[in-house]
XYZ file of C-alpha atoms in Angstrom:
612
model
C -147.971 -28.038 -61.758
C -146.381 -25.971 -64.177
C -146.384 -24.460 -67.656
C -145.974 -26.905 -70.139
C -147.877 -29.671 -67.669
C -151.263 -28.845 -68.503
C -152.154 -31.714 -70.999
C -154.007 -34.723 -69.253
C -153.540 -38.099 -70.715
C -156.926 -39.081 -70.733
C -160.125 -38.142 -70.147
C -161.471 -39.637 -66.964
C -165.383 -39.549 -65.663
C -165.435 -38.673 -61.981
C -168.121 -41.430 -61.260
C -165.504 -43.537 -58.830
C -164.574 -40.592 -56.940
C -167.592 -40.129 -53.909
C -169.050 -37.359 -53.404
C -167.534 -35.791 -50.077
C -170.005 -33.510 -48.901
C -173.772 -33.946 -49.300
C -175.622 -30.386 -48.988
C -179.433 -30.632 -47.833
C -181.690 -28.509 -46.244
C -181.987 -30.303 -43.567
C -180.590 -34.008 -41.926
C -181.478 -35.905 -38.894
C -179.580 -39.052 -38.908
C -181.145 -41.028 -42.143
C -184.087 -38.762 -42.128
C -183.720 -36.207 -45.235
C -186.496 -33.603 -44.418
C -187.490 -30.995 -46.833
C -189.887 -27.705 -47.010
C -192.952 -28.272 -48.968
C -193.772 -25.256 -51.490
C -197.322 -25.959 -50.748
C -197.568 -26.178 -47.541
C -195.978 -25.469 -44.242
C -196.061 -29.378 -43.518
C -193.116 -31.096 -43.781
C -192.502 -34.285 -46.278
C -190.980 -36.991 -44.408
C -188.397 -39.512 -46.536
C -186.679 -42.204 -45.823
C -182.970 -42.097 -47.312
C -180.265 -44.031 -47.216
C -177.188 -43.244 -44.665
C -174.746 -41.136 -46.625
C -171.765 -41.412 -44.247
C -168.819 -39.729 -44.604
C -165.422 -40.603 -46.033
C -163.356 -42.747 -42.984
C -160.146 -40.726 -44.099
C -158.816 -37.346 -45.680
C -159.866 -34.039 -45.590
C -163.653 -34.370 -45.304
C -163.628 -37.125 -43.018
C -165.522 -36.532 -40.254
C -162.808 -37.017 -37.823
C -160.821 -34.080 -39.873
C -164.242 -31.823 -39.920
C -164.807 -32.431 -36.271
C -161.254 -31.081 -35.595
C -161.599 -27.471 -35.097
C -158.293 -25.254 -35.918
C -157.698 -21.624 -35.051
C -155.308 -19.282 -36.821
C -151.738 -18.574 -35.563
C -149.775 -15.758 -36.232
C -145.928 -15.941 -36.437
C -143.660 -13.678 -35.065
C -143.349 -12.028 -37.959
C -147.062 -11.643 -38.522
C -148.013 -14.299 -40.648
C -151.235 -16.043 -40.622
C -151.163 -19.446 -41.055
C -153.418 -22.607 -40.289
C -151.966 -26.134 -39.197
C -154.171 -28.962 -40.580
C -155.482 -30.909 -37.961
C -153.341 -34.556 -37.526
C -157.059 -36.573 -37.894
C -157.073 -35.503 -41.286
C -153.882 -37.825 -41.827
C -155.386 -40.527 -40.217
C -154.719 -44.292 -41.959
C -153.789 -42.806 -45.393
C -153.084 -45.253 -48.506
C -149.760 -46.303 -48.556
C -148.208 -43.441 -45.990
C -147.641 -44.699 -42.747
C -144.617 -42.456 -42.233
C -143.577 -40.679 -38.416
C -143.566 -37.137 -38.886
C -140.437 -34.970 -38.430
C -140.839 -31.235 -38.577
C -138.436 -28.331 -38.624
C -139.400 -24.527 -37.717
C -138.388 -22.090 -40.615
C -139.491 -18.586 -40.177
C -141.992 -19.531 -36.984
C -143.266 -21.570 -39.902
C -143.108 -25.833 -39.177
C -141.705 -27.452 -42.626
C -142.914 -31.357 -42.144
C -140.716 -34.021 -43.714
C -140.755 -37.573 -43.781
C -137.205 -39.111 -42.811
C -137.149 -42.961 -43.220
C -134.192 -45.151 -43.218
C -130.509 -45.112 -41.009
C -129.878 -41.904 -40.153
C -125.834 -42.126 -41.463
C -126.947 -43.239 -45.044
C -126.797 -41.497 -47.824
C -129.237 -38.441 -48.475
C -131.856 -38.654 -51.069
C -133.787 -35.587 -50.799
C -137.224 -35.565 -53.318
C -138.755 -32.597 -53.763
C -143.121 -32.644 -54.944
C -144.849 -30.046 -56.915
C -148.375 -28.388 -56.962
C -150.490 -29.586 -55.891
C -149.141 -32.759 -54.503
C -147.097 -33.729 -51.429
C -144.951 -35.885 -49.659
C -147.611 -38.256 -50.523
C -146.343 -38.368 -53.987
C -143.299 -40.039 -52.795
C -145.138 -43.337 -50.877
C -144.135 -46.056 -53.608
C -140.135 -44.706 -53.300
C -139.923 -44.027 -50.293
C -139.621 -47.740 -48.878
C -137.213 -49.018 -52.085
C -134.820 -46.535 -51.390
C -134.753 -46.622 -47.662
C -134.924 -50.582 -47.693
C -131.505 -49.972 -49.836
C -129.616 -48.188 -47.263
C -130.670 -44.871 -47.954
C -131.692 -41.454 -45.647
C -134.882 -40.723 -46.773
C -135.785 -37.327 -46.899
C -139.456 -36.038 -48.717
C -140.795 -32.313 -47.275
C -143.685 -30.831 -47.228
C -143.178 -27.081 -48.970
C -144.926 -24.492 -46.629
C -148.419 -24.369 -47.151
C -148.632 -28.395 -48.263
C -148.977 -31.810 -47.169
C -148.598 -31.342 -42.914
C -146.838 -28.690 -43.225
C -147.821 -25.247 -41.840
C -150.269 -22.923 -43.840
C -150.690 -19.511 -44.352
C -153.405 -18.362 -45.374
C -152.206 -15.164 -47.363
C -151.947 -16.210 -50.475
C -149.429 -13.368 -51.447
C -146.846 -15.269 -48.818
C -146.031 -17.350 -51.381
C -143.747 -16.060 -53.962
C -141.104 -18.012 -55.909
C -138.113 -16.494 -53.961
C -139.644 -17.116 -50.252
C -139.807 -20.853 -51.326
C -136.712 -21.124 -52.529
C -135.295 -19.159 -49.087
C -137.216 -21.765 -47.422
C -136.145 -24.725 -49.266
C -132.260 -23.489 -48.758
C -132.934 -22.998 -44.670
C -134.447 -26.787 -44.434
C -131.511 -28.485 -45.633
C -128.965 -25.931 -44.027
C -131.078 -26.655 -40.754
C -131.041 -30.031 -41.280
C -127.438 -29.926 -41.806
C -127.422 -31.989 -45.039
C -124.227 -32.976 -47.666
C -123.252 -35.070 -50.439
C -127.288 -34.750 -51.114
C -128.821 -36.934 -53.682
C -131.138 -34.672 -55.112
C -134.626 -35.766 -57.106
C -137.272 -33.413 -58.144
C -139.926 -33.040 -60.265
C -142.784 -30.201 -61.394
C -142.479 -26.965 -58.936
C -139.955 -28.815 -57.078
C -137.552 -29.135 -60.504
C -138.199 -25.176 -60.531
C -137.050 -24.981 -56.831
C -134.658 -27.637 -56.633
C -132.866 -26.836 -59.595
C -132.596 -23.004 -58.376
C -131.370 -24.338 -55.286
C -129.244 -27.017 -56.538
C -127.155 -24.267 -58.651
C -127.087 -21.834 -55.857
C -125.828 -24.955 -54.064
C -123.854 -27.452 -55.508
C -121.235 -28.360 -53.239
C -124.004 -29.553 -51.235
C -125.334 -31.902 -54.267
C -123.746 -34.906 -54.383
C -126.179 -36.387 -57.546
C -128.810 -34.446 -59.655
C -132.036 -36.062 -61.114
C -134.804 -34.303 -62.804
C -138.155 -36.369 -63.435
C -140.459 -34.093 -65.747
C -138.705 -30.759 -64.283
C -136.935 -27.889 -65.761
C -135.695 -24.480 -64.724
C -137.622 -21.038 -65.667
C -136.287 -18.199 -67.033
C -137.967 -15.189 -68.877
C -136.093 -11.813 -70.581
C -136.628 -9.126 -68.607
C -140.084 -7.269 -69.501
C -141.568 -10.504 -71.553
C -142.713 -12.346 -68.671
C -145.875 -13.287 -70.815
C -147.893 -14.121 -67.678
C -150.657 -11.915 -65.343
C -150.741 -12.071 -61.940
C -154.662 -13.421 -61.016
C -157.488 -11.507 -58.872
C -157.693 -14.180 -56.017
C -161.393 -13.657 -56.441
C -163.715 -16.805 -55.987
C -165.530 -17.310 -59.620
C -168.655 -19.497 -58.464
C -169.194 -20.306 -62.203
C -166.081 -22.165 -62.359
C -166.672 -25.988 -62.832
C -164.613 -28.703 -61.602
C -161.206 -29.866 -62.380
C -161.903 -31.864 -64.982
C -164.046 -29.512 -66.917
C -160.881 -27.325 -66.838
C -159.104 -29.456 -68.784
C -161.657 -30.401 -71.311
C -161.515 -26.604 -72.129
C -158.221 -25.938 -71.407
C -156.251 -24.149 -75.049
C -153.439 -26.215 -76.292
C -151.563 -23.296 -76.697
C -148.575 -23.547 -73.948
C -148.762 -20.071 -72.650
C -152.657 -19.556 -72.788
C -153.339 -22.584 -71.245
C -151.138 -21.899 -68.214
C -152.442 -18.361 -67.420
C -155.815 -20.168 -67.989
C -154.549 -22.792 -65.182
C -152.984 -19.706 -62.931
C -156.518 -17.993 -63.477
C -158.184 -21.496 -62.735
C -156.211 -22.724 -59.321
C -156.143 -19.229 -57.695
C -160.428 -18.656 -58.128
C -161.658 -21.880 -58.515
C -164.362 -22.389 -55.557
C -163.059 -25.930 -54.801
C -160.263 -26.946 -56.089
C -159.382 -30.416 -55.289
C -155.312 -31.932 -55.396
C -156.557 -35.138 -55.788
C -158.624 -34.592 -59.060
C -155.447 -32.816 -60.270
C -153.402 -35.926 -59.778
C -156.264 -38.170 -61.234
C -156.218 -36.131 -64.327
C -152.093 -36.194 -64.982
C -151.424 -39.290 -64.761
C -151.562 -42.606 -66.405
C -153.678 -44.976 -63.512
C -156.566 -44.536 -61.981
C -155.969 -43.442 -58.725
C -158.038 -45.184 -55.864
C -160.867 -43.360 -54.163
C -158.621 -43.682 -51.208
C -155.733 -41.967 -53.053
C -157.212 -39.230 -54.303
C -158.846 -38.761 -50.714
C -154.879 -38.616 -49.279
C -154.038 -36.035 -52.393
C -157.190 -33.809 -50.311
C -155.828 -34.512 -46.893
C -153.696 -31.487 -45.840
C -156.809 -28.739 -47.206
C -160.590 -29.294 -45.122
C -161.587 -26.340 -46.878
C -160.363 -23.416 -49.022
C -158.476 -21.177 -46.195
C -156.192 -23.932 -45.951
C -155.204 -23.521 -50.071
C -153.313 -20.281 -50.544
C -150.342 -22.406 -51.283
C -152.260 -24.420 -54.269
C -153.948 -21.938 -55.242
C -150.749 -19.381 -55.518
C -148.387 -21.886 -56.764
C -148.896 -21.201 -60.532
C -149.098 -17.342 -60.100
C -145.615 -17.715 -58.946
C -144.528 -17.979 -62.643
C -145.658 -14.168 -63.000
C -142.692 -12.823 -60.898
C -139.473 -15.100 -62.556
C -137.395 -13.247 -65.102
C -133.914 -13.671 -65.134
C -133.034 -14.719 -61.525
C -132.785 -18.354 -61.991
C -129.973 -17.574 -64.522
C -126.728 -17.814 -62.169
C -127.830 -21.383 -61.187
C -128.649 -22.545 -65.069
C -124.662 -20.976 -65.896
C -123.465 -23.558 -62.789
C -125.273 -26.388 -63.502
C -124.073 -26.156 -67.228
C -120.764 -26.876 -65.204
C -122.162 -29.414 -62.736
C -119.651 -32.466 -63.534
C -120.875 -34.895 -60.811
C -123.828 -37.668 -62.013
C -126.879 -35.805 -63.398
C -130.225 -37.925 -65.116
C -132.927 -37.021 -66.655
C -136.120 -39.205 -66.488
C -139.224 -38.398 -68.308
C -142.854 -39.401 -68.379
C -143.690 -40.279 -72.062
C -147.141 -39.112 -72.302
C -146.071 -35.505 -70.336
C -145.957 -33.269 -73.552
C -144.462 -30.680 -71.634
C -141.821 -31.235 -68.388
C -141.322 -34.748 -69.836
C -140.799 -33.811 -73.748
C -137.739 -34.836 -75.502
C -136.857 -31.886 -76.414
C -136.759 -31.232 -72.533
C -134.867 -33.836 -72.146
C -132.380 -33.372 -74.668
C -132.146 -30.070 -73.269
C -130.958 -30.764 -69.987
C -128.926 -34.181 -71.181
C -126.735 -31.877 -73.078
C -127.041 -28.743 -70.798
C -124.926 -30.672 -67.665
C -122.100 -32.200 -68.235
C -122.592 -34.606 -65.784
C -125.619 -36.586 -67.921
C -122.894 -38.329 -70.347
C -122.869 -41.966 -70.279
C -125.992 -41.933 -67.879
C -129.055 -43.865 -68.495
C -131.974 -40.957 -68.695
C -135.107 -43.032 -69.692
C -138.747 -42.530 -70.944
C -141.059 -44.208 -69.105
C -144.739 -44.875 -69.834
C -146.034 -42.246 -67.590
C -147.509 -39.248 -66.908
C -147.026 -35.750 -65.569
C -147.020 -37.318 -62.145
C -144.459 -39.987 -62.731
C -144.206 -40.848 -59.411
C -147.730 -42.577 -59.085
C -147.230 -44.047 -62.160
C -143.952 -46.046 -62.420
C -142.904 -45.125 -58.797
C -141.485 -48.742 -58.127
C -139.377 -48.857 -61.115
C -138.274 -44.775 -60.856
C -137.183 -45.985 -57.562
C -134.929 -49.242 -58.401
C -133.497 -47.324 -61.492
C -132.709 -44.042 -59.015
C -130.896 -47.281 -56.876
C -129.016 -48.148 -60.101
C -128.201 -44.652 -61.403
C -126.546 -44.039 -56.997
C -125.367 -47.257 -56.910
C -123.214 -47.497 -60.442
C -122.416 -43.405 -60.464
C -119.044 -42.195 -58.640
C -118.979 -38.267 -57.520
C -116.191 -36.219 -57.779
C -114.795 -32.721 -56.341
C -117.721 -30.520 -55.457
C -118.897 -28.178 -58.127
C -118.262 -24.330 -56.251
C -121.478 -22.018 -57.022
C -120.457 -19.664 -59.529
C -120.531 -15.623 -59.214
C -121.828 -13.501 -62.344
C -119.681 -14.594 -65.136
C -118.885 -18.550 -64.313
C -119.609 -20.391 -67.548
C -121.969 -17.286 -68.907
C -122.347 -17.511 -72.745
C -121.167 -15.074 -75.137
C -120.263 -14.287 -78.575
C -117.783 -11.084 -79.704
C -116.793 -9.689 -83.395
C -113.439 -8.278 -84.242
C -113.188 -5.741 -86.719
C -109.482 -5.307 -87.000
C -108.266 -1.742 -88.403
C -105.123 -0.242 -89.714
C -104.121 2.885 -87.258
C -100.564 3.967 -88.713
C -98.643 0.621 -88.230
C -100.598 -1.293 -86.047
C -103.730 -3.059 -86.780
C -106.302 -2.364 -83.666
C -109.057 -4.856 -83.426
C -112.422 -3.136 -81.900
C -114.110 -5.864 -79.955
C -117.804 -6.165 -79.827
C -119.635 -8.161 -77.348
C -122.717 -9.410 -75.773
C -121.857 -9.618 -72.030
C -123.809 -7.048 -70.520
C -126.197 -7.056 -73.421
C -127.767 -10.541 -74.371
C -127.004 -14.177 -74.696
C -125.868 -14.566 -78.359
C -128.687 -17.618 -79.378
C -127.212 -19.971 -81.477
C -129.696 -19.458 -84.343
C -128.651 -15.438 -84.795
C -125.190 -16.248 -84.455
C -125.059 -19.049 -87.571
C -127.117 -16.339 -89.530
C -124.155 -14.172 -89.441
C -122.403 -12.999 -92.598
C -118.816 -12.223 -91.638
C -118.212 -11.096 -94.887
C -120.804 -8.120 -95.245
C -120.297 -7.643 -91.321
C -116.631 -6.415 -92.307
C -117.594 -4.932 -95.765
C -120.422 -3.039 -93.573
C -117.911 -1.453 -91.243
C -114.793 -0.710 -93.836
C -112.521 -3.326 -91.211
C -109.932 -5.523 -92.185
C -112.011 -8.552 -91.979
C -114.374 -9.643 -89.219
C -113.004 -12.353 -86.803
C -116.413 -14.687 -85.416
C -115.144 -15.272 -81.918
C -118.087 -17.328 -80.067
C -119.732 -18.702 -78.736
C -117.551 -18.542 -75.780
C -118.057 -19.548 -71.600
C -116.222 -17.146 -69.188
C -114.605 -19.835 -66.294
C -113.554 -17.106 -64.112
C -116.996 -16.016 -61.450
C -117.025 -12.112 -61.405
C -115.049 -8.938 -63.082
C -114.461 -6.355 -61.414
C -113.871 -2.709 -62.100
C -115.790 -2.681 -65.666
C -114.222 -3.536 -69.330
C -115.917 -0.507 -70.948
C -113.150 1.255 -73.756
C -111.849 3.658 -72.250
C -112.427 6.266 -69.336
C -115.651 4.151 -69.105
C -118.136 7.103 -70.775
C -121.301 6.489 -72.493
C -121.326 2.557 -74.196
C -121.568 2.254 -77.842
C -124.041 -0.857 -79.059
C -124.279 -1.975 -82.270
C -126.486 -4.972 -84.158
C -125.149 -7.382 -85.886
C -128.115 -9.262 -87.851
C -130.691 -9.730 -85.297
C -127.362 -10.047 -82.198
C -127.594 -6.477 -80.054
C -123.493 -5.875 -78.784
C -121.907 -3.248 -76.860
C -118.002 -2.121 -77.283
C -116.350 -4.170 -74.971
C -112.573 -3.382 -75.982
C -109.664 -2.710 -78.448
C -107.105 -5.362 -79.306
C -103.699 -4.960 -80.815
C -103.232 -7.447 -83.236
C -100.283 -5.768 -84.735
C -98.220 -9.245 -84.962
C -100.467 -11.486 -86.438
C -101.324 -8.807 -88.369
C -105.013 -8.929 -88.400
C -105.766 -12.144 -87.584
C -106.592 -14.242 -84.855
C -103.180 -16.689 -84.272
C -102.922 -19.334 -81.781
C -100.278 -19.142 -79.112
C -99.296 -15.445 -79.773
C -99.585 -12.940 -77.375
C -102.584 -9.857 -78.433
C -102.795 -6.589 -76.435
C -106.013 -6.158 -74.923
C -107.089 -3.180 -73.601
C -109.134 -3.402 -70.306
C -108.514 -2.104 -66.841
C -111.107 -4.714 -64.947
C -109.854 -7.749 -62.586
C -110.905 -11.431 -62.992
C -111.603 -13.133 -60.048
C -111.626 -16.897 -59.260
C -113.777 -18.194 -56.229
C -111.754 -20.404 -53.649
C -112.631 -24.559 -54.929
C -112.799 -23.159 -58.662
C -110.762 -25.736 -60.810
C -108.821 -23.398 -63.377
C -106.737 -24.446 -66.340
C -103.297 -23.142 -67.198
C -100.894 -22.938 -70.024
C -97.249 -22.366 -69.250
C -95.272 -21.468 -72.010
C -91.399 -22.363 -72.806
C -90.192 -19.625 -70.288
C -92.276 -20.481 -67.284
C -94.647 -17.497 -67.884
C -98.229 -18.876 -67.248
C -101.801 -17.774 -68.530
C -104.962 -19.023 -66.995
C -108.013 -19.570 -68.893
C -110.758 -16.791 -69.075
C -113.645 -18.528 -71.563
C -113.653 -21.632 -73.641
C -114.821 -21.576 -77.164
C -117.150 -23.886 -79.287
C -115.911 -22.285 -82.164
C -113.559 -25.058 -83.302
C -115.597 -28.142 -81.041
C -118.871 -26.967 -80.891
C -119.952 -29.720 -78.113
C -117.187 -28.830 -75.688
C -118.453 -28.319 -72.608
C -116.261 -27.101 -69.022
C -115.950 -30.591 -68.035
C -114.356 -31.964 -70.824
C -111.451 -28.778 -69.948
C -109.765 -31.137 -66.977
C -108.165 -33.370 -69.676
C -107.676 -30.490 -72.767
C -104.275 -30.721 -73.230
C -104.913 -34.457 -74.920
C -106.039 -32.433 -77.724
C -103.702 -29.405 -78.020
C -101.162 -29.229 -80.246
C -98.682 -27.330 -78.266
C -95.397 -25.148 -79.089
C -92.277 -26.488 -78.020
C -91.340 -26.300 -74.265
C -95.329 -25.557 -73.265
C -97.315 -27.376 -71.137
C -101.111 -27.703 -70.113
C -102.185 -27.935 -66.602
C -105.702 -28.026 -64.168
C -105.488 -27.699 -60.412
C -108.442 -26.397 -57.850
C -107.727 -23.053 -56.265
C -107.021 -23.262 -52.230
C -107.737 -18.918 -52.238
C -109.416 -16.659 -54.400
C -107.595 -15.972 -57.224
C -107.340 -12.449 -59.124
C -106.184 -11.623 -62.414
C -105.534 -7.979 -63.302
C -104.410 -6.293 -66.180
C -100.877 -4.723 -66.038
C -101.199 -0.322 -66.834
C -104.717 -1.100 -68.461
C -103.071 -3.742 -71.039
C -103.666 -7.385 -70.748
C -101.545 -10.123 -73.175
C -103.834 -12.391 -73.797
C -103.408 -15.711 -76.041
C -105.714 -18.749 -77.416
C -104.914 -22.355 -77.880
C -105.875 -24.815 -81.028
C -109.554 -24.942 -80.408
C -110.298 -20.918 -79.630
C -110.110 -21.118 -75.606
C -108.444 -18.008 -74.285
C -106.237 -17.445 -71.795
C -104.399 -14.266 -70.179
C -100.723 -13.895 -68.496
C -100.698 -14.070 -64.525
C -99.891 -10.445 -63.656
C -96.724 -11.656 -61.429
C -95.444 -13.130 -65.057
C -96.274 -9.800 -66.763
């Protein structure tokens, strides 16, 4: 469970969930004997048989399994949950496959033929495969390979019992060598809570493995660097803790104090139970027998370092999730976005709208709200399952999205501030690559005017926001012999010197299809499988795109680039092209100077060296 999850739909009373362990002095059978404070003689009662659950983690078949720590080769402690605490579980009567990662064995249920399609469903915290019970049959039924895991230290997977082992990178290593083990492609990928935060890592550091995306009350998280706003917790049983549901009662509304409140909670709370977590987040009342699966894989606490950690993992992401939020902003291929109504948080509609307009691949598709909570899969798992069907079934994939290096579809803005130096007019260019991300709200608070009157230019030319298509630059694109880097603020927008640009023959201004003299000694570089776009002008000389702009269309987005030259109005004798690169392709300047032009709607594009 993550940040913005912590708001329970109701307010339940525990009084149908049983009580799984009854403490006593003593107990003999039915025989409940007691010291007398009066006397050494012993007062004899007759009590009722209080038997234990028949299933789940306090069973007594589970508690009568005894389980020693192993150590990995690598020295990792871990504990496997005995198989008796599985036994006859509501709903999950899946076999067991298991793959070793790390000395570590990753469980995952695989159900239907083994040459169907992939769907591959990633749970959260602090739920499991289990989650997945009422979709699992639908979508197999259907035709489809199955696929639900286990994250290390859940459901029947393997459990360490450090609970520093779990850190947000580790899982995401792990999550990466379960499908490379399990050799998968053309995946249809679902997730939802901690597995959105995964999933969608992995899916951008993958994508050519991703053959269809879909989020159900996910999202991807990124803080600045240094404003991580959340404290790693002390680990440190607090016996004064109450249960789960008294948690919530007092949890704050307020987003970020009520997740280091549920951080602090999971990692001291002296019994903290899955199942009461589930019962709280969503919309039905779980059965006793439910809520006893939810409890299954953890007999006691040393089995819980992955629960318990799971939140704390938010403490250590900053910025590294940012590469695969730049690639899916480019992922073309069938993306939806499903959301539980009553989830204030993952399943907002501001979340939604977020990621709907984020990928380009969620136009035209069918992302619904459905009356639901948190865990969306208990809820409406049926119907999430036959509209998945529909969304596979009536979606076509295309080429394979390539993961994208540093710069692939990174957001930008610059300013121009064109001088006059003798008889050319010399354009400084100020940027944020390097710097910041140029947020749409400081950027529309710009006043071009004063920006130019501030600085004595010519005029200031607004040149963003902007994408970079190409995936890495190499050699700098500092001015000059690449000394100390000048930054300046525009309003509230910190940007460093990036460049000069002669713009000597338009005179000052920005002009479309006419060639301006940038200064900059770097090298673009184009992975292998990137799709590029290419103007060729009247005498065969061709320039390949290096950003596109939403200055002109401010909801263009990379995908809409294949079919761009519908909407240029083009000089005589040029042409507009897209192909997919078989090699790597570099583009250098030519004696530090590159010519670089832009087309009707602000994309830019510089000369192919060979045509320089």
């Amino acid at each position: 469970m993550i940040s913005q999850l912590l708001s329970p739909i109701t307010w339940r009373g525990n009084t149908k969930l049983t009580m799984h362990r009854l403490i006593m002095t003593c107990m003999f059978g039915g025989i409940l004997t007691a010291c007398n404070s009066d006397n050494d003689e012993a007062i004899v009662e007759e009590t009722p048989v209080v038997e234990a659950p028949a299933l789940g983690a306090t069973s007594q078949a589970c508690l009568a399994s005894g389980n020693e720590s192993q150590v990995t080769d690598a020295g990792i402690e871990y504990l496997v949950t005995p198989d008796a605490c599985f036994d006859s579980l509501s709903g999950y009567d899946f076999a067991a496959h298991y793959v070793e990662i790390e000395g570590l064995r990753m469980h995952y249920v695989d159900e239907g033929p083994q040459d169907g399609e992939v769907v591959l469903m990633l749970h959260g915290q602090p739920s499991w495969s289990y989650l997945y019970r009422k979709m699992i049959p639908i979508l197999a039924q259907a035709g489809y390979r199955v696929i639900a895991p286990d994250h290390i230290g859940m459901g029947k997977s393997d459990k360490p019992v450090d609970v520093s082992i779990h850190q947000f990178e580790r899982h995401v290593a792990w999550t990466k060598a379960f499908i490379n083990k399990l050799q998968l492609t053309d995946i249809n990928l679902f997730v939802q809570d901690w597995g959105s935060v995964i999933g969608l890592r992995v899916a951008g550091n993958m994508p050519d493995k991703i053959a269809r995306l879909t989020v159900a009350n996910g999202d991807l998280v990124m803080h600045p660097p240094g404003n991580n706003p959340y404290t790693y917790p002390s680990f440190e049983i607090d016996e004064s803790l109450g249960n789960v549901e008294e948690f919530f009662d007092g949890k704050s509304s307020d987003n970020i104090v009520g997740f280091q409140q549920w951080i602090d909670y999971a990692a001291t709370a002296p019994n903290l139970k899955a199942g009461d977590v589930l019962q709280q987040l969503t919309t039905i009342d779980l059965s006793e027998e439910e809520v006893d699966a939810y409890n299954a894989p953890y007999p006691d606490i040393e089995y819980k370092a992955a629960i318990r950690s799971f939140p704390a993992m938010m403490t250590g992401i900053e910025m590294q999730n940012l590469l695969a939020w730049q690639t899916l902003g480019a992922y073309h291929n069938p993306f939806m976005f499903n959301a539980g109504e009553h989830d204030q948080g993952l399943g907002s509609m501001e979340m939604q709208i977020k990621w709907t307009s984020h990928v380009p691949g969620a136009q035209g598709n069918d992302h619904r709200r459905f009356d639901a909570g948190h865990f969306i899969q208990d809820d409406v798992g049926e119907d999430l399952a036959l509209h998945l069907l529909d969304f596979m079934q009536t979606t076509t994939v295309e080429e394979p999205l390539v993961a994208g290096g540093t710069y692939f579809n990174f957001r930008y803005c610059e300013v121009l501030l064109p001088y006059l130096q003798g008889t050319q007019v010399i354009a400084e260019v100020w940027g944020t690559p390097g710097v910041g991300f140029c947020p749409q709200s400081q950027w529309d608070a710009l006043d071009f005017d004063q920006i130019s009157a501030d600085n004595g230019a010519l005029t200031a030319i607004p040149n963003g926001p902007r994408f970079f298509i190409m995936d890495e630059s190499l050699n700098g694109d500092l001015v000059g012999d690449g000394g100390t880097p000048q930054f300046k603020m525009f309003g509230d927008i910190n940007m460093r010197l990036l460049t000069t640009a002669d713009l000597s023959v338009s005179q000052g201004e920005s002009e479309k299809y006419v060639p301006g003299l940038v200064s900059r000694d770097n090298i673009w570089v184009y992975y292998a499988g990137r799709r590029v776009y290419e103007l060729t002008d009247e005498n065969g000389q061709v320039y390949v795109m290096q950003s596109f702009s939403r200055i002109t269309d401010p909801d263009l987005q990379i995908d809409d680039l294949k079919s761009l030259g519908d909407s240029l109005n083009l000089p005589a004798g040029w042409t507009f092209s897209s192909r997919v690169l078989s090699e790597r392709l570099e583009v250098s300047a030519v004696n530090g100077i590159a010519s670089v032009i832009k087309d009707d709607l602000d994309n830019s594009y510089q000369l192919l060296p060979s045509m320089q």
